[in-house]
Coordinates of N, CA and C in Angstrom, one line a residue:
X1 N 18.6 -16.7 -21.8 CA 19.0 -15.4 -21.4 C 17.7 -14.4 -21.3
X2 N 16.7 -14.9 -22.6 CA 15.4 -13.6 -22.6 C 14.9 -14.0 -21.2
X3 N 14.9 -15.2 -20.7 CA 13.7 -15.4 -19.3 C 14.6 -14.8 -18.4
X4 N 15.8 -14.8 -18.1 CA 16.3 -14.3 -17.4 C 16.2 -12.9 -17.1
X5 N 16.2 -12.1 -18.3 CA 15.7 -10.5 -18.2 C 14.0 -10.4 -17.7
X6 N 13.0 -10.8 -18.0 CA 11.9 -11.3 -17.7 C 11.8 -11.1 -16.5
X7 N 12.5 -12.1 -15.9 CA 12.3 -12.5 -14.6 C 13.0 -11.1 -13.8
X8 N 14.0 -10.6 -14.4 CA 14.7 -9.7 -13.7 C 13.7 -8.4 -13.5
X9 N 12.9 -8.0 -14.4 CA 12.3 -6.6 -15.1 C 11.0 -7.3 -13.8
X10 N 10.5 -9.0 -13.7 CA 9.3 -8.9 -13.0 C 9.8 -8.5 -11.5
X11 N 10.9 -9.2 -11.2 CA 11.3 -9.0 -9.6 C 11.3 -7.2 -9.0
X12 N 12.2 -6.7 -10.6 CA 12.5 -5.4 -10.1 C 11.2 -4.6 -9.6
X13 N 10.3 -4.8 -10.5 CA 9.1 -4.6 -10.7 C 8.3 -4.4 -9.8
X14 N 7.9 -5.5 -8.9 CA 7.3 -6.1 -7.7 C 7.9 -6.0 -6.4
X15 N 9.0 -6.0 -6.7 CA 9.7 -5.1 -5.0 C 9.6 -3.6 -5.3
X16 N 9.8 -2.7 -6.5 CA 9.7 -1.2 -6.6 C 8.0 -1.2 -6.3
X17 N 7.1 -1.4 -7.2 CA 5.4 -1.2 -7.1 C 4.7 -1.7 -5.9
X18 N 5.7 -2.8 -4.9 CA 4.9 -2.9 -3.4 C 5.4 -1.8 -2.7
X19 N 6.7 -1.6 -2.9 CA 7.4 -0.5 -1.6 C 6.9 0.9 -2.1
X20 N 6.7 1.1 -3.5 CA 6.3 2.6 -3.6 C 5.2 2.9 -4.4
X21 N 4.8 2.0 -5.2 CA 3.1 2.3 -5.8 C 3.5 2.1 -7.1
X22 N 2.9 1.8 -7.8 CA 2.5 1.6 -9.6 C 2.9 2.5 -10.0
X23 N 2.3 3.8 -9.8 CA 2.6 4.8 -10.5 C 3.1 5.8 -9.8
X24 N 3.7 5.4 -8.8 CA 5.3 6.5 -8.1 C 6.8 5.7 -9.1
X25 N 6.7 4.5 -10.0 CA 7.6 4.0 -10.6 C 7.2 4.1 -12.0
X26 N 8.3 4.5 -12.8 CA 8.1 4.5 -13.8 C 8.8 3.5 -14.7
X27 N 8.8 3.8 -16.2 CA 9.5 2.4 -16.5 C 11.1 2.5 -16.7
X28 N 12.0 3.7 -16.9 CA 13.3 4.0 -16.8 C 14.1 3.4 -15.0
X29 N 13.2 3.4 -13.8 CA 14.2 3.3 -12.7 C 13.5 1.6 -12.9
X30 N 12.8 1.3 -13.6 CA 12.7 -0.1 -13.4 C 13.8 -0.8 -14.1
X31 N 14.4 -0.1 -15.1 CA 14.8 -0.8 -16.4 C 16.6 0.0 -15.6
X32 N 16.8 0.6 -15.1 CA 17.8 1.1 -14.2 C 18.0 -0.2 -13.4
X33 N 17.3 -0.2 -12.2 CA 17.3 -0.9 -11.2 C 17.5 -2.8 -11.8
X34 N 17.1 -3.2 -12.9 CA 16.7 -4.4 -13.2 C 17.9 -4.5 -14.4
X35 N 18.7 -3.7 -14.9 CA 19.9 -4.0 -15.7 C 19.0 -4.5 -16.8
X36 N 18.0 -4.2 -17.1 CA 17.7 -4.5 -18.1 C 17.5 -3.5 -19.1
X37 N 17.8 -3.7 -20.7 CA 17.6 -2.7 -21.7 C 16.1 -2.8 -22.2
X38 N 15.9 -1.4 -22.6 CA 14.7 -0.8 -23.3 C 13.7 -1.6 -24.5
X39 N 15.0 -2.0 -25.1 CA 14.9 -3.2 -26.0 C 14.3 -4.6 -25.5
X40 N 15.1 -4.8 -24.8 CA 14.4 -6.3 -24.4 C 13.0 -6.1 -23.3
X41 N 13.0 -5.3 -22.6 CA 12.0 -5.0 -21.8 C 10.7 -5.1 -23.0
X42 N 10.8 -4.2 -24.2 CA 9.8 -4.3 -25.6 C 9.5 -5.6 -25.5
X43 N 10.6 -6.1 -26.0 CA 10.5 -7.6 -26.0 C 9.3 -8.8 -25.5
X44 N 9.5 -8.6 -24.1 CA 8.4 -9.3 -23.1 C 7.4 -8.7 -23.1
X45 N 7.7 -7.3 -23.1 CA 6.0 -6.0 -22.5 C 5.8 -5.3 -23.3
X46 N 4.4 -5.0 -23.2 CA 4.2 -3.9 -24.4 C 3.9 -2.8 -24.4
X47 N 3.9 -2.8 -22.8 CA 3.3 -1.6 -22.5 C 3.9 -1.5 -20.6
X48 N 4.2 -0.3 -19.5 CA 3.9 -0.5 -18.3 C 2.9 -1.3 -17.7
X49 N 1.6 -1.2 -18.2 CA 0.1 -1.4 -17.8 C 1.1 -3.4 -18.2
X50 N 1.0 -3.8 -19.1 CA 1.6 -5.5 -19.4 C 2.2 -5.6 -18.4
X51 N 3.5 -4.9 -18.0 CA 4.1 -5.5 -16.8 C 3.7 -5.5 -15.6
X52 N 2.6 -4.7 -14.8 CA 1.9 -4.3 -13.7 C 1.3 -5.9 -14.0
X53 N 0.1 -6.1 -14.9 CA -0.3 -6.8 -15.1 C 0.5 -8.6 -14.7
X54 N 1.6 -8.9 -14.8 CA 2.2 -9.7 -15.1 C 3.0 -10.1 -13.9
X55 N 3.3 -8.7 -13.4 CA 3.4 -8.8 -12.0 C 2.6 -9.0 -10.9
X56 N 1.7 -8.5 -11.2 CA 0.4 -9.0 -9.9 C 0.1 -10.4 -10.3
X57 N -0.2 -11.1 -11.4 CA -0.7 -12.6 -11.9 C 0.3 -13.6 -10.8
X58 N 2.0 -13.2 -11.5 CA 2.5 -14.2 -10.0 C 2.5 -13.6 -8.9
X59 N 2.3 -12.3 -8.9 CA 2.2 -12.3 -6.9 C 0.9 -13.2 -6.3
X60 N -0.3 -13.0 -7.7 CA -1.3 -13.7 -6.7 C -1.1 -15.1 -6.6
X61 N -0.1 -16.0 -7.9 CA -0.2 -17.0 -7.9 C 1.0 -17.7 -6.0
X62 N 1.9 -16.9 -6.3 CA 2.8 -16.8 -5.3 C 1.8 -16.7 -3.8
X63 N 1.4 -15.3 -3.9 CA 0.9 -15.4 -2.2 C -0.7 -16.1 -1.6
X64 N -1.2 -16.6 -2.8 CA -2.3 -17.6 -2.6 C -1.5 -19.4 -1.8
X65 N -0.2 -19.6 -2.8 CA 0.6 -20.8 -2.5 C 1.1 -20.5 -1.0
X66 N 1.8 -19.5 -0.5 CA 2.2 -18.8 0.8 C 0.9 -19.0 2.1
X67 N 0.1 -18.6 1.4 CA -1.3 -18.9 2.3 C -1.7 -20.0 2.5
X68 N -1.7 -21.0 1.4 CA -1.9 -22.3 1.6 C -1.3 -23.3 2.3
X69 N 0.1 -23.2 2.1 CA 1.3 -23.4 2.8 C 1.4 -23.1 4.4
X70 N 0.8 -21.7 4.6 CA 1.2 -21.7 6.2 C -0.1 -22.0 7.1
X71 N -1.0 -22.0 6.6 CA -2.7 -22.2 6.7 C -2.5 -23.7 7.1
X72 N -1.7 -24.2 6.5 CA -1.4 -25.7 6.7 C -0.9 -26.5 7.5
X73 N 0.7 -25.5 7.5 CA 1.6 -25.5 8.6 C 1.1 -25.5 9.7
X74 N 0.4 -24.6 10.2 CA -0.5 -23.8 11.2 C -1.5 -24.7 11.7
X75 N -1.8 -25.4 11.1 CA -2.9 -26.7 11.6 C -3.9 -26.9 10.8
X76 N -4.2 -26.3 9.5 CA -5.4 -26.3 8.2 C -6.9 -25.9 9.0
X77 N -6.5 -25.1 9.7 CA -8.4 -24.6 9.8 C -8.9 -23.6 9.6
X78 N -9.8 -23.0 9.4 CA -10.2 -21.1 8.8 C -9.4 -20.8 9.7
X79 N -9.6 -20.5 10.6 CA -9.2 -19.1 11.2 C -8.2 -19.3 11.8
X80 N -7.0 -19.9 10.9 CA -5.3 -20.5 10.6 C -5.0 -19.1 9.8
X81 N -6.0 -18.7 9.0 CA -5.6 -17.6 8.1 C -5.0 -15.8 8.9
X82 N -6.1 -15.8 9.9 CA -5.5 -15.0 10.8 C -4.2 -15.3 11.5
X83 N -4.1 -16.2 11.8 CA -2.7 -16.5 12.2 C -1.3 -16.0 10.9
X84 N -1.6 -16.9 9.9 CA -0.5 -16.6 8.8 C -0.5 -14.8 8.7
X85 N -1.7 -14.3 8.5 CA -1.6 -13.2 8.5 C -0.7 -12.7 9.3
X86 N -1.2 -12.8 10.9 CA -0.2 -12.0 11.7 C 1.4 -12.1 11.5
X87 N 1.6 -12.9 11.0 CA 3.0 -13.7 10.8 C 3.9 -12.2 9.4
X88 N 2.7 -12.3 8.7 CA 3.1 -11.5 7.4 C 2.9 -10.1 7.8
X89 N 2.0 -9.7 9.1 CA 2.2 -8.0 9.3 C 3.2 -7.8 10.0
X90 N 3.6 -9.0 10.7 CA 5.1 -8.5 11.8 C 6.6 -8.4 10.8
X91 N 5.9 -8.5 9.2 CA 7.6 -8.5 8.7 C 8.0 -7.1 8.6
X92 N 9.2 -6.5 8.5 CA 9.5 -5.8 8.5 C 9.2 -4.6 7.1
X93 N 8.8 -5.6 6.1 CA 8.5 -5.0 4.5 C 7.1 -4.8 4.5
X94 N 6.6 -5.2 5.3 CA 4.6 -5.2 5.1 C 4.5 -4.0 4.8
X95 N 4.0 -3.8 3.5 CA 3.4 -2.3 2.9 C 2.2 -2.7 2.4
X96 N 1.4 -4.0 3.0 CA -0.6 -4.0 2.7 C -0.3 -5.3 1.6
X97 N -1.5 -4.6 1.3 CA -2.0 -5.7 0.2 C -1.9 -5.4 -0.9
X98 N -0.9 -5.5 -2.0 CA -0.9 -5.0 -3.2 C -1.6 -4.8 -4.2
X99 N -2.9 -5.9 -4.0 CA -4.2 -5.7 -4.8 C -4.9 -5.2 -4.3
X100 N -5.2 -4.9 -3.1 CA -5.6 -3.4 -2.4 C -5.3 -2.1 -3.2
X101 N -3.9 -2.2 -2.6 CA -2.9 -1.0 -3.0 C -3.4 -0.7 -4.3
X102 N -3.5 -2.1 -5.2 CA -3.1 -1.3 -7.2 C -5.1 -1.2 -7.6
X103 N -5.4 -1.5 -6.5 CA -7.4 -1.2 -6.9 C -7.7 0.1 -6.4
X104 N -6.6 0.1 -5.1 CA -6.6 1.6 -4.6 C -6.5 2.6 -5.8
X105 N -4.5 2.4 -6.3 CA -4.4 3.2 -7.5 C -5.1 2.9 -8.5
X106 N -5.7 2.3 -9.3 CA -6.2 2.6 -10.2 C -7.9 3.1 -10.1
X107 N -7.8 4.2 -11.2 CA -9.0 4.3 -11.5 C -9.8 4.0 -12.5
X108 N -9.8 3.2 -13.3 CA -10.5 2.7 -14.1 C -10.4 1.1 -13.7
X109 N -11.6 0.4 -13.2 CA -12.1 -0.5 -12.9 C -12.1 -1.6 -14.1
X110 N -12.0 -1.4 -15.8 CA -11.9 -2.3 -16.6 C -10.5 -2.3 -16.5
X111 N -9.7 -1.8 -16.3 CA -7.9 -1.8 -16.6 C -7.4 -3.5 -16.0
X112 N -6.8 -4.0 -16.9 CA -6.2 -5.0 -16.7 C -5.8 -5.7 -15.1
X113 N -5.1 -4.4 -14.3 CA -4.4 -4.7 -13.6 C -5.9 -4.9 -12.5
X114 N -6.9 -4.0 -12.3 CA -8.1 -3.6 -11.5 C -8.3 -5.0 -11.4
X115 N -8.7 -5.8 -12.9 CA -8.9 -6.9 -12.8 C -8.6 -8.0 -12.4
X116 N -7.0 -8.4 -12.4 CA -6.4 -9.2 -11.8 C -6.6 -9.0 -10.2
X117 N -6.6 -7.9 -9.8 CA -6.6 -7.6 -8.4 C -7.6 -8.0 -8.0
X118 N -8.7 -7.8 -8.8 CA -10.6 -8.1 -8.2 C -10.2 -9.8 -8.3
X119 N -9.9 -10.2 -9.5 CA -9.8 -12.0 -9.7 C -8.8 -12.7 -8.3
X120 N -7.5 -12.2 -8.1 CA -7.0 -12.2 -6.9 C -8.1 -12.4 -5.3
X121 N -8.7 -11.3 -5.1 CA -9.6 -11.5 -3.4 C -10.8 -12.3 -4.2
X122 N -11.0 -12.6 -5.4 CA -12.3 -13.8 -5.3 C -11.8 -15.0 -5.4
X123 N -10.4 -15.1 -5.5 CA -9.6 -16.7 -5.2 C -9.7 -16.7 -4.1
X124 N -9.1 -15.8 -3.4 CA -8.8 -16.1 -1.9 C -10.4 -16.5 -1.3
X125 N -11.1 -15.6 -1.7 CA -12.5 -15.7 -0.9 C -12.8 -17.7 -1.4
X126 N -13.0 -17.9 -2.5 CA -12.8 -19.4 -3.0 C -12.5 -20.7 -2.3
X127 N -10.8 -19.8 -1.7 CA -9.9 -20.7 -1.1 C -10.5 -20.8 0.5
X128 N -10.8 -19.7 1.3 CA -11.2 -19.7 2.3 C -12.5 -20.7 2.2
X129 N -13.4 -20.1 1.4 CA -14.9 -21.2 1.6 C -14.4 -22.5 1.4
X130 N -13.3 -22.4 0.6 CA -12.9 -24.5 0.3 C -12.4 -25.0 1.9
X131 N -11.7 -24.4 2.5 CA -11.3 -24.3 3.8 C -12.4 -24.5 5.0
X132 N -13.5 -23.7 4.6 CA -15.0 -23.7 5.6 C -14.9 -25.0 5.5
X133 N -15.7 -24.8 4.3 CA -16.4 -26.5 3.8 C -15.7 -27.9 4.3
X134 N -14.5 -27.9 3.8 CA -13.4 -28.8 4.4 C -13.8 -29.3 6.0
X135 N -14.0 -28.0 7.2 CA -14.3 -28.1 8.4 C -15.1 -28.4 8.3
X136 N -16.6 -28.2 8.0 CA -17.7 -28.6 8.1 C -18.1 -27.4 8.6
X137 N -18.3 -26.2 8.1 CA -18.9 -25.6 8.0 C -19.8 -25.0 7.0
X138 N -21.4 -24.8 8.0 CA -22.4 -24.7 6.9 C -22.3 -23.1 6.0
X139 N -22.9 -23.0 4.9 CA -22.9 -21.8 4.5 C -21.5 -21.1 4.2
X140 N -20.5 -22.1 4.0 CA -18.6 -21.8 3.6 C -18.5 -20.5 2.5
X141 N -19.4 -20.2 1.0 CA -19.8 -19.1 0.9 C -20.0 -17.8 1.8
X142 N -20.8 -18.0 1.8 CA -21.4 -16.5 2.5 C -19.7 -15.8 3.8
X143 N -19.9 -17.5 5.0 CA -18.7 -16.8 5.7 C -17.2 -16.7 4.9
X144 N -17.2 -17.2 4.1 CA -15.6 -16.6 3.2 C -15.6 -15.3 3.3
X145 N -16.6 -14.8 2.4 CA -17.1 -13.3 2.4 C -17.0 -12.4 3.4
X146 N -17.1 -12.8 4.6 CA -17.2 -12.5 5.8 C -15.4 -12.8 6.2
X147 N -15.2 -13.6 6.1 CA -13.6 -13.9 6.6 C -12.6 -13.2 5.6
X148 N -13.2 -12.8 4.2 CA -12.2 -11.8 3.5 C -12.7 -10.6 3.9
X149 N -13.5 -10.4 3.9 CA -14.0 -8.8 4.7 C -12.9 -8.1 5.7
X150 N -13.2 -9.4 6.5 CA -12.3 -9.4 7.8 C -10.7 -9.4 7.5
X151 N -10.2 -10.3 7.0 CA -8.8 -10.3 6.3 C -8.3 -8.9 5.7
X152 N -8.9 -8.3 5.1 CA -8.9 -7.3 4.2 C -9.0 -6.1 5.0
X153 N -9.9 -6.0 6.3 CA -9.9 -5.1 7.1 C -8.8 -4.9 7.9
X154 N -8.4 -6.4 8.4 CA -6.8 -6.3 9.2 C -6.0 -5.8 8.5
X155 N -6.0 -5.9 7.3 CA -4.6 -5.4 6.2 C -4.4 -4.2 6.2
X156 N -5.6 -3.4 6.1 CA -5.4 -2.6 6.1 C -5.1 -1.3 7.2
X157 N -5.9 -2.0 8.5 CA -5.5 -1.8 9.9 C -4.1 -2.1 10.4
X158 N -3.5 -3.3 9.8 CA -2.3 -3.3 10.2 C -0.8 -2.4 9.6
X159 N -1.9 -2.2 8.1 CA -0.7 -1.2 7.6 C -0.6 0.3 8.2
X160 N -1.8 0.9 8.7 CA -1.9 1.9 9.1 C -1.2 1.9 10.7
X161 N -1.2 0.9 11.7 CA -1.0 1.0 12.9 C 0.3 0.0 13.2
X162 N 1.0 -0.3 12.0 CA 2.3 -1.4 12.0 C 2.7 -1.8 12.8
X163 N 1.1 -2.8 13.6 CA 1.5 -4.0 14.1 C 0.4 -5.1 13.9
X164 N 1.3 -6.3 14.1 CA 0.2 -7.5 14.0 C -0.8 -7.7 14.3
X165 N -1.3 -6.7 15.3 CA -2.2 -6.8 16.5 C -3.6 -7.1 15.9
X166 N -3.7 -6.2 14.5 CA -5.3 -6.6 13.7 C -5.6 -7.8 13.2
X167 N -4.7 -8.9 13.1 CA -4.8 -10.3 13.0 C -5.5 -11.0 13.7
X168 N -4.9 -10.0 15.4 CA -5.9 -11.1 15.9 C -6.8 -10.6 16.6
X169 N -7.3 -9.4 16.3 CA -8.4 -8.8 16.5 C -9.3 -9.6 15.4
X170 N -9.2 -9.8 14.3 CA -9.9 -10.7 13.1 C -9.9 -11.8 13.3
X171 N -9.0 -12.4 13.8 CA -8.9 -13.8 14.9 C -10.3 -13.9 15.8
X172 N -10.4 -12.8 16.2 CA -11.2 -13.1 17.7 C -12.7 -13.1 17.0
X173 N -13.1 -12.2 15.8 CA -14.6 -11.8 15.2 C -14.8 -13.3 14.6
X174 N -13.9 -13.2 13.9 CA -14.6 -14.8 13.3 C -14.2 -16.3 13.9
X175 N -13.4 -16.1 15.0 CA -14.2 -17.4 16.0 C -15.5 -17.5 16.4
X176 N -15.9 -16.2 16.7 CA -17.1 -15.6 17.1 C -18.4 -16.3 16.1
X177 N -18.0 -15.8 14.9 CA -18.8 -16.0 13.6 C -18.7 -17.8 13.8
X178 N -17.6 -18.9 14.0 CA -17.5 -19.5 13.5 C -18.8 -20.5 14.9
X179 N -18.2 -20.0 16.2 CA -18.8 -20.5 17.2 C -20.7 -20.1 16.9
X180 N -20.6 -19.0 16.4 CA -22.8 -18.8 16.3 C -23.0 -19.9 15.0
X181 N -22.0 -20.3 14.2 CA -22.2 -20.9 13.3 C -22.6 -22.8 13.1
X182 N -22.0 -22.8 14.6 CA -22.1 -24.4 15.2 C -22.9 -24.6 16.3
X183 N -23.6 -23.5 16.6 CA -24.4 -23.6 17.4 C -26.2 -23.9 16.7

């Protein structure tokens, strides 16, 4: 039953903090919304800042697996990732990047959550160069960097202009990048 509340307090958690921000929620409409008591919430967390925390760890474990998954689907090549992207800005719930978002909100750069966010886009960046490399592409570092740049740029272009369309504007730069790169 305790994982059960857990899981309840993380879900509530991670659908309220993507749709309205970290700190537009507090921890009473979480503990409202998630039927869970004060008590047991202690229980698992020790604090708000623990459950922010705890929530972003599976989102990144979750939307790293999602990326992997459709990157795959999609045919396994870099710039498959723009594709999956576009897929994820045409949903109806796209509110950005939540480690955007919670690097956005926070101001203190040591805070737990800052960090999982920063650990978060240096996976991805990781995952992309393992992806280069995979293709045979030289220098899969440096362009990851370049292709999260780009990813990170559509994100946030698409949340401002809510449509897919910056996917495949990011689509089109780093074919670009990939074509000077094989030349």
């Amino acid at each position: 039953m305790a994982t059960k509340a857990r899981e309840r307090l993380l879900d509530t958690a991670e659908e309220l903090f993507y749709a309205e921000g970290i700190r537009a929620v507090g921890v009473e409409r979480i503990l409202a919304e998630s039927g869970v008591g004060r008590g047991s919430f202690y229980r698992h967390f020790a604090s708000k800042d623990d459950l922010v925390v705890a929530v972003l760890q599976r989102r990144d474990r979750a939307w790293r697996a999602w990326l992997a998954e459709r990157v795959d689907a999609l045919g396994g090549e870099p710039l498959d990732v723009f594709k999956a992207l576009a897929e994820r800005f045409a949903r109806a719930d796209f509110r950005g990047c939540a480690f955007i978002n919670t690097m956005a909100e926070t101001a203190d750069t040591e805070s737990g959550a800052y960090r999982v966010a920063a650990e978060h886009k240096e996976r991805v960046a990781t995952y992309v160069a393992d992806l280069l490399a995979e293709n045979g592409h030289a220098a899969p570092d440096e362009l990851a960097r370049r292709f999260v740049l780009l990813m990170d740029g559509a994100i946030v272009t698409a949340l401002r202009e809510r449509t897919p369309a910056a996917a495949n504007e990011a689509y089109a730069v780093a074919a670009a990048m990939l074509t000077s790169d094989r030349s």
